[in-house]
Coordinates of N, CA and C and ligand atoms in Angstrom, one line a residue:
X26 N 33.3 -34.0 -9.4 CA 32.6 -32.8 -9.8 C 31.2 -33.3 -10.4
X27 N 30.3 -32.5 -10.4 CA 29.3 -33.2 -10.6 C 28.9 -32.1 -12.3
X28 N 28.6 -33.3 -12.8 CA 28.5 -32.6 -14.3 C 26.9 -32.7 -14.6
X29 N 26.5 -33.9 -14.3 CA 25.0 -34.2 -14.6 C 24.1 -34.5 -13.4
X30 N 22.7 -34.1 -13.3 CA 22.5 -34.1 -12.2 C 20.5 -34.0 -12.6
X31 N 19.8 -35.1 -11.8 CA 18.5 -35.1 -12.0 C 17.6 -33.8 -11.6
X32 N 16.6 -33.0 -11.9 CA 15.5 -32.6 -11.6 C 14.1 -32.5 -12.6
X33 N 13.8 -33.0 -11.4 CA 11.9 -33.4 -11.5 C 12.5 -34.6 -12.9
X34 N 11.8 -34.5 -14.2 CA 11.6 -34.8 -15.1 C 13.0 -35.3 -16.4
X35 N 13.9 -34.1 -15.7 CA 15.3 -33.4 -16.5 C 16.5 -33.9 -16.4
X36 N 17.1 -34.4 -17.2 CA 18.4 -34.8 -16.5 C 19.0 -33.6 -17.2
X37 N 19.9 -32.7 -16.1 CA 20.6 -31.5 -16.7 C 22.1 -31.8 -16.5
X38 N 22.8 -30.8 -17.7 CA 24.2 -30.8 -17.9 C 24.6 -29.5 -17.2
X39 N 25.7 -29.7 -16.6 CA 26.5 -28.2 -15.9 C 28.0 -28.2 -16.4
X40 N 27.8 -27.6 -17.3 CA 29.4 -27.8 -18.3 C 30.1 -26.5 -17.6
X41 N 30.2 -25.3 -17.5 CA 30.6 -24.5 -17.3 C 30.2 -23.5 -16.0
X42 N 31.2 -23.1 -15.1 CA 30.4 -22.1 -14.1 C 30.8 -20.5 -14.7
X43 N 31.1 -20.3 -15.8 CA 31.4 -19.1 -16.6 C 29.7 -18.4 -16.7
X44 N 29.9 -17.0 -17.0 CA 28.6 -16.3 -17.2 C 29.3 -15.0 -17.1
X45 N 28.7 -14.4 -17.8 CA 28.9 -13.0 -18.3 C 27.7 -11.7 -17.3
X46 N 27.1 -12.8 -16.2 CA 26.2 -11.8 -16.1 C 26.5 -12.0 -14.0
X47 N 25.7 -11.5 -13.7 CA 25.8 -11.3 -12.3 C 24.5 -11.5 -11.4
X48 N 23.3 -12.3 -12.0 CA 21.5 -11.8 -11.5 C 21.8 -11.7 -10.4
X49 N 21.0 -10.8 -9.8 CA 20.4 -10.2 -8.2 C 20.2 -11.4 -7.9
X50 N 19.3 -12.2 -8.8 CA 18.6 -13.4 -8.1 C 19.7 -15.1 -8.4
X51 N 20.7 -14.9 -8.9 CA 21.1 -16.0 -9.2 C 21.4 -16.8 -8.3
X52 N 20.7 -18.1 -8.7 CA 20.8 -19.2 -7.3 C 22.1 -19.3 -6.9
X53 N 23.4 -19.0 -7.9 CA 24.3 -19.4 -7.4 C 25.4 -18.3 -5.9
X54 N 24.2 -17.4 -5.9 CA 24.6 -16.4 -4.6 C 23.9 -17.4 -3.3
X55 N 23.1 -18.2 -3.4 CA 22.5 -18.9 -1.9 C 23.0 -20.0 -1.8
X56 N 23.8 -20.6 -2.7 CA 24.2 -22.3 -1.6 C 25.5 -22.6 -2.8
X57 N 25.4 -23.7 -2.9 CA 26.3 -24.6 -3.8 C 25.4 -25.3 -4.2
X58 N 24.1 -25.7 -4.4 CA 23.5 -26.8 -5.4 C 22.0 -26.5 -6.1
X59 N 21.2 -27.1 -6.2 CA 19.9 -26.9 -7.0 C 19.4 -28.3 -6.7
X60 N 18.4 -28.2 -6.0 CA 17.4 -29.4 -6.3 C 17.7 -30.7 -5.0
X61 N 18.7 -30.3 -4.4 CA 19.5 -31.2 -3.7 C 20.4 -31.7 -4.6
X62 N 21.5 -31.9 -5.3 CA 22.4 -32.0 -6.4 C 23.8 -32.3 -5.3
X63 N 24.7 -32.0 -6.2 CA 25.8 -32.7 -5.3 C 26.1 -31.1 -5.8
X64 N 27.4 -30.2 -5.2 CA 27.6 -29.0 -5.3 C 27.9 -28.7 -6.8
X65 N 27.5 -27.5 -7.7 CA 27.5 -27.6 -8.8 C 28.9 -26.4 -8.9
X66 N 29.6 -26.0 -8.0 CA 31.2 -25.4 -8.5 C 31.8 -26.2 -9.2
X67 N 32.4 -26.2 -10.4 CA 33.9 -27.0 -10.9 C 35.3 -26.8 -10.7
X68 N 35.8 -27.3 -10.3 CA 37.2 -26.7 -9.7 C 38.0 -26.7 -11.8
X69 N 37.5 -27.5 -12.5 CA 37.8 -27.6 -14.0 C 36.6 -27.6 -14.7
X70 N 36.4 -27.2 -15.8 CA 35.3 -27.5 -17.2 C 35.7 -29.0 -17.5
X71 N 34.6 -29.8 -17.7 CA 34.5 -31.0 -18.1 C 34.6 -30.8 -19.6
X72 N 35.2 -32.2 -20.0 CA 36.1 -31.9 -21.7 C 34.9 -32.7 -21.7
X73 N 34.5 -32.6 -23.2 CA 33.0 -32.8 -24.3 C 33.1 -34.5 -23.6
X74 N 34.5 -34.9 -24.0 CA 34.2 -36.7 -23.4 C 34.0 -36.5 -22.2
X75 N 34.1 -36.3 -21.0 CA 33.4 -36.5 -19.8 C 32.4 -36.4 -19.9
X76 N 31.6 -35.0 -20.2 CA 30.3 -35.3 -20.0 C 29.8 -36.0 -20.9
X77 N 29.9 -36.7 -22.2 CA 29.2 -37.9 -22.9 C 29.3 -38.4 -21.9
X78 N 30.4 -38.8 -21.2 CA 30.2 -40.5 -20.6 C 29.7 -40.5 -19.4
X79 N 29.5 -39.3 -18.9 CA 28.9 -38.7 -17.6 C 27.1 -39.0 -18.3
X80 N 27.2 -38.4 -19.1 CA 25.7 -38.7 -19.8 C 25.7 -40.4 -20.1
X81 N 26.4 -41.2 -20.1 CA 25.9 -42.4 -20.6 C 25.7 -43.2 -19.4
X82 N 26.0 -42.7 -18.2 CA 26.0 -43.4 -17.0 C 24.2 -43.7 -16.6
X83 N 23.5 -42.6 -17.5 CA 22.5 -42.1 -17.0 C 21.0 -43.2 -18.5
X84 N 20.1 -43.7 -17.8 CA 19.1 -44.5 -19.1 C 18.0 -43.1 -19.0
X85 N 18.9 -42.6 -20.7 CA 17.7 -41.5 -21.0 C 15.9 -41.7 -21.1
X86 N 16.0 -43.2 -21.3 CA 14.7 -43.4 -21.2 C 13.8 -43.0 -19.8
X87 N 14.3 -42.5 -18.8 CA 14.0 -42.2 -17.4 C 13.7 -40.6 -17.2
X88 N 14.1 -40.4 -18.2 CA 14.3 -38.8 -18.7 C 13.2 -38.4 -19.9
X89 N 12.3 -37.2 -19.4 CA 11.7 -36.2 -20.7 C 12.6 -35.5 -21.7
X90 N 13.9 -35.0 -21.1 CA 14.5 -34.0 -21.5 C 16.2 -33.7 -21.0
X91 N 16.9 -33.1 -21.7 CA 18.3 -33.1 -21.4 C 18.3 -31.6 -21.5
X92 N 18.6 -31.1 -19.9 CA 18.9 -29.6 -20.3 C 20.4 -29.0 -19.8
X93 N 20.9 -28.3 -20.6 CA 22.0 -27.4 -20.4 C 21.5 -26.4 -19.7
X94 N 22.4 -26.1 -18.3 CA 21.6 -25.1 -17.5 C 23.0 -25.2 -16.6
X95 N 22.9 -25.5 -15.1 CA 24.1 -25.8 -14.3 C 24.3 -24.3 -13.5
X96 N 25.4 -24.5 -13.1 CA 26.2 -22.8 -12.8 C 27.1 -22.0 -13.5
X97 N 26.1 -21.8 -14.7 CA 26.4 -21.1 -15.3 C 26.0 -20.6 -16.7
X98 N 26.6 -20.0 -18.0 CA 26.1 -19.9 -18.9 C 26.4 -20.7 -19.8
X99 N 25.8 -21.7 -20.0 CA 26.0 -22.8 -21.2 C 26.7 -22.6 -22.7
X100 N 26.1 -21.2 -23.2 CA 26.7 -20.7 -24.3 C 27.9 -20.0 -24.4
X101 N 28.3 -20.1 -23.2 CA 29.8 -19.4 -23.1 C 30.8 -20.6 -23.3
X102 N 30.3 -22.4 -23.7 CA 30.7 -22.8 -24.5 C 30.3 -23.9 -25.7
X103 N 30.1 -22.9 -26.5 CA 28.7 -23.3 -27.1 C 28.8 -24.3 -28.3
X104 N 30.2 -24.0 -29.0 CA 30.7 -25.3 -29.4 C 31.2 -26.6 -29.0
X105 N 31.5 -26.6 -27.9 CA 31.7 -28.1 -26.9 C 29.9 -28.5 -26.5
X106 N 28.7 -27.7 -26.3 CA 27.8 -27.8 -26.1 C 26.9 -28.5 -27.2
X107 N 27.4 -27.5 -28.3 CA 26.8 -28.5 -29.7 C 27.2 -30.0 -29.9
X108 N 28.3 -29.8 -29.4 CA 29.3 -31.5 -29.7 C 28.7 -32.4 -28.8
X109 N 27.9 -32.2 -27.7 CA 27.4 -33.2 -26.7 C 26.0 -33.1 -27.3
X110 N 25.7 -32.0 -28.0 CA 24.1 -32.1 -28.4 C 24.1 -33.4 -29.3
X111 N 25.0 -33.2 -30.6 CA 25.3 -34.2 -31.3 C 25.3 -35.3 -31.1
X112 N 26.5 -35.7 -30.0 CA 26.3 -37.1 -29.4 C 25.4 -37.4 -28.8
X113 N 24.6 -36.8 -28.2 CA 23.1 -37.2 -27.6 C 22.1 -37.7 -28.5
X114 N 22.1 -36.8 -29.8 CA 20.9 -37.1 -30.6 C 21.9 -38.8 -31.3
X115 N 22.9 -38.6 -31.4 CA 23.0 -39.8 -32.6 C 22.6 -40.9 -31.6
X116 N 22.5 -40.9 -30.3 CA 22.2 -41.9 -29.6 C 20.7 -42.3 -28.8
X117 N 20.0 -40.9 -29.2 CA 18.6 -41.2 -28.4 C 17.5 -39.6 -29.0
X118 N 16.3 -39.7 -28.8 CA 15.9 -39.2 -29.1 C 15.2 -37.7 -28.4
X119 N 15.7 -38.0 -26.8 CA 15.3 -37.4 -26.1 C 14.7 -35.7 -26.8
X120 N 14.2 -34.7 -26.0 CA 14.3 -33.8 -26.1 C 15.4 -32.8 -25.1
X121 N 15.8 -32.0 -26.0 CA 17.1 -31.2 -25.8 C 16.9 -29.7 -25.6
X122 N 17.2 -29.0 -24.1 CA 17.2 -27.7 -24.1 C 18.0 -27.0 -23.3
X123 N 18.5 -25.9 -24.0 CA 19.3 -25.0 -23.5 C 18.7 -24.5 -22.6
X124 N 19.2 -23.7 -21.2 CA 18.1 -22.5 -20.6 C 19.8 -21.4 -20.5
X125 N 19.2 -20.4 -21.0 CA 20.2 -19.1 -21.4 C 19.9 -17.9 -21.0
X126 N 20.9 -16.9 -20.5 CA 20.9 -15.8 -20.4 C 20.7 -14.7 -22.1
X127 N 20.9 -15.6 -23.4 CA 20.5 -15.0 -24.6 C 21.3 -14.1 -24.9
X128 N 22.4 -14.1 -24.4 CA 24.0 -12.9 -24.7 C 24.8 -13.8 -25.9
X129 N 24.4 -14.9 -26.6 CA 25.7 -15.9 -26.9 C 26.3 -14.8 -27.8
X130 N 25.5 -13.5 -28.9 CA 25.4 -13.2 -30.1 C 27.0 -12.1 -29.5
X131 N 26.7 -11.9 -28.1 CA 27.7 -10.8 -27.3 C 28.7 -11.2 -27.1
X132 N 28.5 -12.8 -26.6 CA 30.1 -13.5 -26.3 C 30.6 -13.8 -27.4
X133 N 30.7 -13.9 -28.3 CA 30.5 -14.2 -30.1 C 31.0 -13.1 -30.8
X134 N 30.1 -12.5 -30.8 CA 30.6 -11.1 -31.5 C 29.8 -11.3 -32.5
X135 N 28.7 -12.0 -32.6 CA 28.1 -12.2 -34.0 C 26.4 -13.3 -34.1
X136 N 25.8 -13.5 -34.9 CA 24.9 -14.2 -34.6 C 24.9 -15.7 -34.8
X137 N 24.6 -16.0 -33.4 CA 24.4 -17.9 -33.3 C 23.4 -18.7 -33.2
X138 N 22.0 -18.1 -33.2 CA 21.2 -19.0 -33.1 C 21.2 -20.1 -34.3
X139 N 21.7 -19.7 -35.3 CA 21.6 -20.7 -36.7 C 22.1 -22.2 -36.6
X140 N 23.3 -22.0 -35.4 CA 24.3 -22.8 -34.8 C 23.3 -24.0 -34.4
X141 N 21.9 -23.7 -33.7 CA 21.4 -24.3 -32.5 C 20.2 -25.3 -33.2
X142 N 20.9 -25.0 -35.1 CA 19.6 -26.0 -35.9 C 19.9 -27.4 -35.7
X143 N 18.9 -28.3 -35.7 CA 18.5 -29.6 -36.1 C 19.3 -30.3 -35.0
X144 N 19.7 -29.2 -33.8 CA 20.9 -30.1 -32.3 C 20.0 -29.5 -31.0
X145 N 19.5 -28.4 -31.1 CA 18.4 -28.3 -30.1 C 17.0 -27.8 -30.0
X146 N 16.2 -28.3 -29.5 CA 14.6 -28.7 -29.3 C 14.2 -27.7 -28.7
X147 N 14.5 -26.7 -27.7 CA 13.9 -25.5 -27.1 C 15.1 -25.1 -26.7
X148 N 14.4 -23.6 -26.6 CA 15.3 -22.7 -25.9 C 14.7 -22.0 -25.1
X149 N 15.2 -21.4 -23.6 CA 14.8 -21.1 -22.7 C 15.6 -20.0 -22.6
X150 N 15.1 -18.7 -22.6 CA 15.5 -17.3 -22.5 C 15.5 -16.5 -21.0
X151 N 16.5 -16.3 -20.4 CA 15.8 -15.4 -19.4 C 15.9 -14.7 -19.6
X152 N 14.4 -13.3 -19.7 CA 14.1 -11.9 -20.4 C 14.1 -10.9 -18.9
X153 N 13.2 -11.5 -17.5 CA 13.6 -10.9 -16.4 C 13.2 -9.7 -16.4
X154 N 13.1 -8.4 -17.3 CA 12.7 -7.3 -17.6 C 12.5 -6.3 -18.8
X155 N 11.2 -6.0 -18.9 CA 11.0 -5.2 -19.9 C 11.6 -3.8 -20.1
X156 N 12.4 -3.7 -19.9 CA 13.7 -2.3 -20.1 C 14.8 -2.4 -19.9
X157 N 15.8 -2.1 -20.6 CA 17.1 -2.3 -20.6 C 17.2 -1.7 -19.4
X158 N 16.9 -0.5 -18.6 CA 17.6 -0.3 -17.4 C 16.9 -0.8 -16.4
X159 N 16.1 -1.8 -15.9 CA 15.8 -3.0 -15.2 C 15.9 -3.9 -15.6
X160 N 16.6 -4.4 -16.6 CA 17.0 -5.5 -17.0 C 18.8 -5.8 -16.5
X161 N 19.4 -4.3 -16.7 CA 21.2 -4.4 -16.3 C 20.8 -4.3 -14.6
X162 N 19.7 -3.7 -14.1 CA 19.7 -3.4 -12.4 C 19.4 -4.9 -11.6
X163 N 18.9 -5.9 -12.4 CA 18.6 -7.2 -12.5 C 20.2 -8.2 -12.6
X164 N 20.2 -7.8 -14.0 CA 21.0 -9.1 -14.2 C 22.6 -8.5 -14.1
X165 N 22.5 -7.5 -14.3 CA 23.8 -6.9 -14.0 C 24.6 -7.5 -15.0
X166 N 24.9 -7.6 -16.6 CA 25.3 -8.2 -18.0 C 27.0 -7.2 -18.4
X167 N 27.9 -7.7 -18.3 CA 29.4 -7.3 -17.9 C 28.9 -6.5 -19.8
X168 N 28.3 -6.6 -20.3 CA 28.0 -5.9 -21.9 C 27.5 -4.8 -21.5
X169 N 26.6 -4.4 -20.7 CA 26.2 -3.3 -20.5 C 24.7 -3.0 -20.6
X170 N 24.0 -2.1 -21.1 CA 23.0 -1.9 -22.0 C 22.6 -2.5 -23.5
X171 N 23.4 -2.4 -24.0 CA 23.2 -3.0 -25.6 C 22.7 -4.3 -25.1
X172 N 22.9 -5.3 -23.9 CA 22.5 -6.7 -23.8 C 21.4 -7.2 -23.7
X173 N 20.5 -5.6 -23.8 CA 18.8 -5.9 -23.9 C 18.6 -6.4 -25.0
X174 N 19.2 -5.4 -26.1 CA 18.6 -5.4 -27.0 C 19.2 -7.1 -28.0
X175 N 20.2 -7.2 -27.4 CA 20.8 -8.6 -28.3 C 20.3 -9.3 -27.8
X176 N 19.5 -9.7 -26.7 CA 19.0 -11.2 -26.0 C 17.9 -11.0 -26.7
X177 N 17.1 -10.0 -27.1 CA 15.9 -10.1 -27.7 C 16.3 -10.5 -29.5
X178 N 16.9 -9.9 -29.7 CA 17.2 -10.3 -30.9 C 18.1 -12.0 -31.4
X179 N 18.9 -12.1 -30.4 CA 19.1 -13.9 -30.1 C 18.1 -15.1 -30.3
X180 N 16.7 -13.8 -29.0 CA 15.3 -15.2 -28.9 C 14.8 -15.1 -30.1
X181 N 14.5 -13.9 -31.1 CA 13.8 -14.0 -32.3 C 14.5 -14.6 -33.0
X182 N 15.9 -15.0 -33.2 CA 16.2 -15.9 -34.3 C 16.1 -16.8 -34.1
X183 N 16.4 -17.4 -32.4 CA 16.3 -18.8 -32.5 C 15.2 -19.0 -32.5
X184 N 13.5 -18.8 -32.9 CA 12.5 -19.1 -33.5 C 12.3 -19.4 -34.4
X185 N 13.8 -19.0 -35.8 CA 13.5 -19.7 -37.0 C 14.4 -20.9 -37.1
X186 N 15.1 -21.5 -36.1 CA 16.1 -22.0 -35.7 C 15.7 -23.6 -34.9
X187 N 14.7 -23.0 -34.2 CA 14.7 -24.0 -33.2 C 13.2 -24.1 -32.9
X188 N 12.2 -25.5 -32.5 CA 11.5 -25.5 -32.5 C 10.1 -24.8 -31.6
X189 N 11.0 -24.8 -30.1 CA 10.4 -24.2 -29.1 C 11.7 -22.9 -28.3
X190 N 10.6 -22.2 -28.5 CA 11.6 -21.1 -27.9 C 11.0 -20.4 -26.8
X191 N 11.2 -20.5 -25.5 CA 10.5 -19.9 -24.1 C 11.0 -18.8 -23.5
X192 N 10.5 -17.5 -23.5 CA 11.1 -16.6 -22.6 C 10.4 -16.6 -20.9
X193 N 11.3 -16.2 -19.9 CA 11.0 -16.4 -18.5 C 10.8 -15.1 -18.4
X194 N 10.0 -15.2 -17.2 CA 10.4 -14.0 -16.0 C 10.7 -15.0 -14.3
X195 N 11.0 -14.5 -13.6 CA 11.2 -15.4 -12.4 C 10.1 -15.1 -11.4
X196 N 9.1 -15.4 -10.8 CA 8.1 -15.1 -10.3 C 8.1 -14.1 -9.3
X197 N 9.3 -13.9 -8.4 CA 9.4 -13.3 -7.2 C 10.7 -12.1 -7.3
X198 N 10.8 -11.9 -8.5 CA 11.6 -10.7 -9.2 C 10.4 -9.5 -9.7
X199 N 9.7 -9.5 -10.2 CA 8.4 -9.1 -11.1 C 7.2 -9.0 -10.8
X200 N 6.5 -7.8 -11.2 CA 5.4 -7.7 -10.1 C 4.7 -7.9 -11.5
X201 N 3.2 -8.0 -11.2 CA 2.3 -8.3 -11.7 C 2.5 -7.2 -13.1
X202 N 2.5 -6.2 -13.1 CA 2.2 -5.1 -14.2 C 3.7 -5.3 -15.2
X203 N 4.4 -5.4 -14.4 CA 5.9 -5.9 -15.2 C 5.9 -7.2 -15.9
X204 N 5.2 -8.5 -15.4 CA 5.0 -9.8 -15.9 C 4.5 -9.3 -17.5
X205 N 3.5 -8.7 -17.2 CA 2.2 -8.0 -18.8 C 3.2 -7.1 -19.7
X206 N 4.2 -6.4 -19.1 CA 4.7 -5.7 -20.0 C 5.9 -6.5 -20.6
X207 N 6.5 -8.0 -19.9 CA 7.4 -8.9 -20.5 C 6.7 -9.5 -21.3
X208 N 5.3 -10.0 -20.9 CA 5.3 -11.0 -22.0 C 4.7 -10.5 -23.4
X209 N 4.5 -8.9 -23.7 CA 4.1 -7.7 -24.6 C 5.5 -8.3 -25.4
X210 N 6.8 -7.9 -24.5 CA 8.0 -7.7 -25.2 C 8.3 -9.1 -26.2
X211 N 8.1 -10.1 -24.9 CA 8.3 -11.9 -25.2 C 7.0 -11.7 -26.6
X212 N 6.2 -11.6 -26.9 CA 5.2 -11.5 -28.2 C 5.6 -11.1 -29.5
X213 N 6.2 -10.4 -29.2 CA 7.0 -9.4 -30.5 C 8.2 -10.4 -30.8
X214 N 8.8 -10.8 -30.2 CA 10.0 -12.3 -30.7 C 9.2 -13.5 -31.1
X215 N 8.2 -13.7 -30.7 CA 7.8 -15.1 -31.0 C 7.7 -16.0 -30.5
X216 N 8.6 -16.2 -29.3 CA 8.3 -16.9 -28.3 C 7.7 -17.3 -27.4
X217 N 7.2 -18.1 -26.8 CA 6.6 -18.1 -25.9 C 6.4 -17.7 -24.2
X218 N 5.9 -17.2 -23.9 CA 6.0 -17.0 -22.6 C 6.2 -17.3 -21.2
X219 N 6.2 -17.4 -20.6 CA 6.2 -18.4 -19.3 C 7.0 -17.4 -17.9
X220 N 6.0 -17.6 -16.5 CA 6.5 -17.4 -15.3 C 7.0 -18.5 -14.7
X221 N 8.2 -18.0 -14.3 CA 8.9 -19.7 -13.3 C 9.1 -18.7 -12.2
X222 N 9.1 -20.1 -11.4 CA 9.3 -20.5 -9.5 C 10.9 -20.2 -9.9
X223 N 11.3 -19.3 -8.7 CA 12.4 -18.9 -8.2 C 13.3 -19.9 -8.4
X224 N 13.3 -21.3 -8.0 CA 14.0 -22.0 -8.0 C 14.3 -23.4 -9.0
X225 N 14.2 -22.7 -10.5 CA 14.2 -23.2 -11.6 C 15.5 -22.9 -12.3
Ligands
LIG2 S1 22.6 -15.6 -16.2 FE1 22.1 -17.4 -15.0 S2 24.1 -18.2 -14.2 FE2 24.4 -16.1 -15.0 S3 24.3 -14.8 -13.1 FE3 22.3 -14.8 -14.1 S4 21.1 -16.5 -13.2 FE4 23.3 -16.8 -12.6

């Protein structure tokens, strides 16, 4: 199974193919991999020890960054997530980022960004749309509606939480007048902004 896997810059972790949500656009509706990767389905979740040693196979010095991303939603296990953040940092200095759908507070039942102090370096939000009802016609979030309003409220806390905090739009979802009205929304959290290539 392939748990860790290079792009560009990144060496990313794929802990889970769990997700609460469904995007129109999610890569994992066109193939089995990313980047050329080895297929990123798990027939099992890798236990916290695998992927350390899956991660030690790897010289982080070759690496900018360690991101939690994969097929799926990383914070749907977010305490096995923390536990490899941990062993990462006691061993290297890398920089550390989550990329999230921003529901953890939904899968939870409560608020986690506090969880994500002094174990990770950025967070990467996908916001996707400025209204709850193109945001569920998008991502299609098994919460419903209310999951606008908690991913926004997830990214504003992990601002006081974490150092860098990025919201996305995907470039070829979003028309130009929609980008201006996300990153209005992305302004009021505090985070930063950013358009990504489809295939991020
Ligand atoms: S949140 Fe991410 S993993 Fe989940 S369906 Fe959307 S794009 Fe795919």
């Amino acid at each position: 199974m392939t748990i860790t896997y290079p792009v560009k810059k990144g060496l990313y972790l794929n802990i889970t193919n769990r997700c609460p949500c469904s995007c129109t656009f999610c890569l994992r509706q066109n193939g089995d991999s990313v980047y050329g990767s080895d297929p990123l389905w798990l027939d099992r979740e890798p236990t916290v020890e695998e992927v350390c040693r899956d991660v030690d196979r790897h010289d982080l010095n070759q690496y900018e960054e360690i991101v939690f991303c994969g097929y799926g939603e990383p914070t749907e296990r977010l305490d096995d997530l923390l536990k490899i953040a941990g062993y990462i940092k006691s061993k290297s200095s890398i920089k550390i980022r989550i990329n999230t759908n921003g529901l953890a507070d939904l899968i939870y039942g409560g608020s986690t960004a506090h969880k994500l102090e002094g174990l990770i370096d950025s967070v990467s939000v996908s916001l996707n749309a400025s209204n709850k009802e193109d945001y569920c016609r998008e991502v299609r979030p098994e919460f419903g509606e209310k999951s606008f309003e908690a991913m926004l409220k997830f990214t504003k806390d992990c601002t006081r939480y974490v150092p860098e905090v990025v919201m996305t739009v995907v470039d070829v979802v979003t028309s130009k007048e929609e980008q201006k009205r996300c990153r209005e929304i992305c302004e009021k959290t505090g985070a930063q902004f950013r358009i990504r290539p489809y295939e991020e």
